[in-house]
Amino acid sequence: MIENTYILQIETATPVCSVAIGKNGKTIATVEADGPNLHASNLTLFIEEVLERAAITRSDLHAVAISKGPGSYTGLRIGVSTAKGLCYALDIPLIAVNTLEAMVSGFVSRQNGSVFTRILVPMIDARRMEVYMAKYNAQLECIAETAARIIDESSFSEGGENTGYVLFGSGADKLETLFQGQEMVQVEVGFRNAASFFDILAFQKFQQVAFEDIIYFEPYYLKDFIATTPKKR
């Protein structure tokens, strides 16, 4: 029986590059930064720094947990590739956590015990007015599966008079003006992803031996990557 379980947690689904060490389901160290194109140049440095802050070495790790998406195609590929490399080298399992589920867990943990009667809607920006989103009820049960949606003024009008929504995440930031004046839609601006959000979820999966196949696992992109080329002048 393992007395202390150390899990390296990696979040690269959005512009936030975040790494944490979870010990028995609780974060003991974290390093993160928010900005464009950080993952390729900073992820491995952040991993070394977070290990130093936690006062452990790579050999102490029992698993690597990755935020599997949806989210940035490039960010997810970098995060998953790094996680797979560590799992191969250390001969430890890979754990994958749905990014939106982790966001809900992190959002609720920051509310100081508040009880939600509204539907929680984590959102990741997918450019223009499209977002990756899901819906969770007050019991934190998923009631609408992860999907890509184009949002307009009527997107949350189907729930009836007694249903309200809390929108949060990078996808919600751009919707504050759109839903201004709508009492049933609450937009929380400034919420950012963090690797610490899935410490409990990752630890639970470790206990359940819910591991991924390191060879065949792929990020949950939700949409295919579309490469674009600049127009000729």
mmCIF file of N, CA, C and O in Angstrom, residues 14 23 54 71 76 82 88 96 108 112 118 151 171-172 180-181 185-186 196 201 203-204 231:
data_model
loop_
_atom_site.group_PDB
_atom_site.id
_atom_site.type_symbol
_atom_site.label_atom_id
_atom_site.label_comp_id
_atom_site.label_asym_id
_atom_site.label_seq_id
_atom_site.Cartn_x
_atom_site.Cartn_y
_atom_site.Cartn_z
ATOM 1 N N THR A 14 -5.387 25.586 -22.491
ATOM 2 C CA THR A 14 -5.650 26.997 -22.782
ATOM 3 C C THR A 14 -4.315 27.747 -22.771
ATOM 4 O O THR A 14 -3.271 27.123 -22.570
ATOM 5 N N LYS A 23 -0.508 15.587 -3.716
ATOM 6 C CA LYS A 23 -0.147 14.561 -2.733
ATOM 7 C C LYS A 23 -1.424 14.062 -2.084
ATOM 8 O O LYS A 23 -2.105 14.811 -1.383
ATOM 9 N N ALA A 54 8.126 21.120 -4.344
ATOM 10 C CA ALA A 54 7.500 20.052 -3.559
ATOM 11 C C ALA A 54 8.526 19.223 -2.796
ATOM 12 O O ALA A 54 8.155 18.348 -2.000
ATOM 13 N N GLY A 71 -9.780 21.928 -25.913
ATOM 14 C CA GLY A 71 -8.968 23.119 -25.773
ATOM 15 C C GLY A 71 -8.079 23.336 -26.973
ATOM 16 O O GLY A 71 -8.356 22.847 -28.069
ATOM 17 N N LEU A 76 -2.622 21.159 -26.203
ATOM 18 C CA LEU A 76 -2.913 19.781 -25.797
ATOM 19 C C LEU A 76 -1.846 18.815 -26.293
ATOM 20 O O LEU A 76 -1.428 17.908 -25.565
ATOM 21 N N THR A 82 4.512 15.558 -23.597
ATOM 22 C CA THR A 82 5.404 15.653 -22.432
ATOM 23 C C THR A 82 5.019 14.626 -21.377
ATOM 24 O O THR A 82 5.880 13.947 -20.807
ATOM 25 N N TYR A 88 6.702 7.061 -19.905
ATOM 26 C CA TYR A 88 7.597 6.053 -20.488
ATOM 27 C C TYR A 88 8.903 5.957 -19.688
ATOM 28 O O TYR A 88 9.355 4.871 -19.319
ATOM 29 N N ALA A 96 -5.908 10.815 -17.410
ATOM 30 C CA ALA A 96 -6.473 11.909 -18.205
ATOM 31 C C ALA A 96 -7.741 12.425 -17.537
ATOM 32 O O ALA A 96 -8.598 11.645 -17.114
ATOM 33 N N VAL A 108 -15.824 25.554 -8.097
ATOM 34 C CA VAL A 108 -16.575 25.320 -6.858
ATOM 35 C C VAL A 108 -15.667 25.428 -5.640
ATOM 36 O O VAL A 108 -16.049 25.987 -4.607
ATOM 37 N N ASN A 112 -15.761 29.195 -1.451
ATOM 38 C CA ASN A 112 -15.891 29.213 0.010
ATOM 39 C C ASN A 112 -17.162 28.540 0.514
ATOM 40 O O ASN A 112 -17.863 29.057 1.392
ATOM 41 N N ARG A 118 -27.849 27.421 -9.471
ATOM 42 C CA ARG A 118 -27.803 27.622 -10.911
ATOM 43 C C ARG A 118 -26.982 26.527 -11.575
ATOM 44 O O ARG A 118 -26.193 25.842 -10.937
ATOM 45 N N ILE A 151 -22.481 30.835 -29.466
ATOM 46 C CA ILE A 151 -23.325 31.456 -28.451
ATOM 47 C C ILE A 151 -23.945 32.751 -28.966
ATOM 48 O O ILE A 151 -23.264 33.593 -29.561
ATOM 49 N N GLY A 171 -13.861 31.124 -22.349
ATOM 50 C CA GLY A 171 -14.952 31.324 -23.294
ATOM 51 C C GLY A 171 -16.021 32.259 -22.782
ATOM 52 O O GLY A 171 -16.723 32.908 -23.569
ATOM 53 N N ALA A 172 -16.156 32.349 -21.460
ATOM 54 C CA ALA A 172 -17.174 33.221 -20.869
ATOM 55 C C ALA A 172 -16.736 34.680 -20.851
ATOM 56 O O ALA A 172 -17.583 35.589 -20.877
ATOM 57 N N GLN A 180 -25.389 41.041 -20.709
ATOM 58 C CA GLN A 180 -25.598 42.140 -19.768
ATOM 59 C C GLN A 180 -27.099 42.435 -19.632
ATOM 60 O O GLN A 180 -27.809 42.582 -20.614
ATOM 61 N N GLY A 181 -27.582 42.470 -18.403
ATOM 62 C CA GLY A 181 -28.998 42.741 -18.171
ATOM 63 C C GLY A 181 -29.854 41.494 -18.089
ATOM 64 O O GLY A 181 -31.039 41.584 -17.731
ATOM 65 N N VAL A 185 -28.547 34.791 -16.408
ATOM 66 C CA VAL A 185 -27.222 34.390 -16.894
ATOM 67 C C VAL A 185 -26.165 35.224 -16.183
ATOM 68 O O VAL A 185 -26.058 36.431 -16.395
ATOM 69 N N GLN A 186 -25.386 34.575 -15.339
ATOM 70 C CA GLN A 186 -24.330 35.230 -14.573
ATOM 71 C C GLN A 186 -22.983 34.890 -15.203
ATOM 72 O O GLN A 186 -22.633 33.722 -15.327
ATOM 73 N N SER A 196 -3.945 22.594 -10.540
ATOM 74 C CA SER A 196 -4.402 22.220 -9.200
ATOM 75 C C SER A 196 -5.880 21.865 -9.173
ATOM 76 O O SER A 196 -6.346 21.216 -8.225
ATOM 77 N N LEU A 201 -9.712 14.808 -8.694
ATOM 78 C CA LEU A 201 -10.145 13.937 -9.787
ATOM 79 C C LEU A 201 -9.034 12.971 -10.188
ATOM 80 O O LEU A 201 -9.279 11.782 -10.423
ATOM 81 N N PHE A 203 -6.495 11.949 -8.321
ATOM 82 C CA PHE A 203 -6.244 11.003 -7.224
ATOM 83 C C PHE A 203 -7.307 9.908 -7.198
ATOM 84 O O PHE A 203 -7.004 8.728 -6.975
ATOM 85 N N GLN A 204 -8.555 10.292 -7.451
ATOM 86 C CA GLN A 204 -9.634 9.303 -7.506
ATOM 87 C C GLN A 204 -9.385 8.294 -8.630
ATOM 88 O O GLN A 204 -9.570 7.085 -8.443
ATOM 89 N N LYS A 231 -2.964 34.525 -47.205
ATOM 90 C CA LYS A 231 -3.392 34.826 -48.570
ATOM 91 C C LYS A 231 -2.262 35.504 -49.350
ATOM 92 O O LYS A 231 -1.498 36.284 -48.814
#
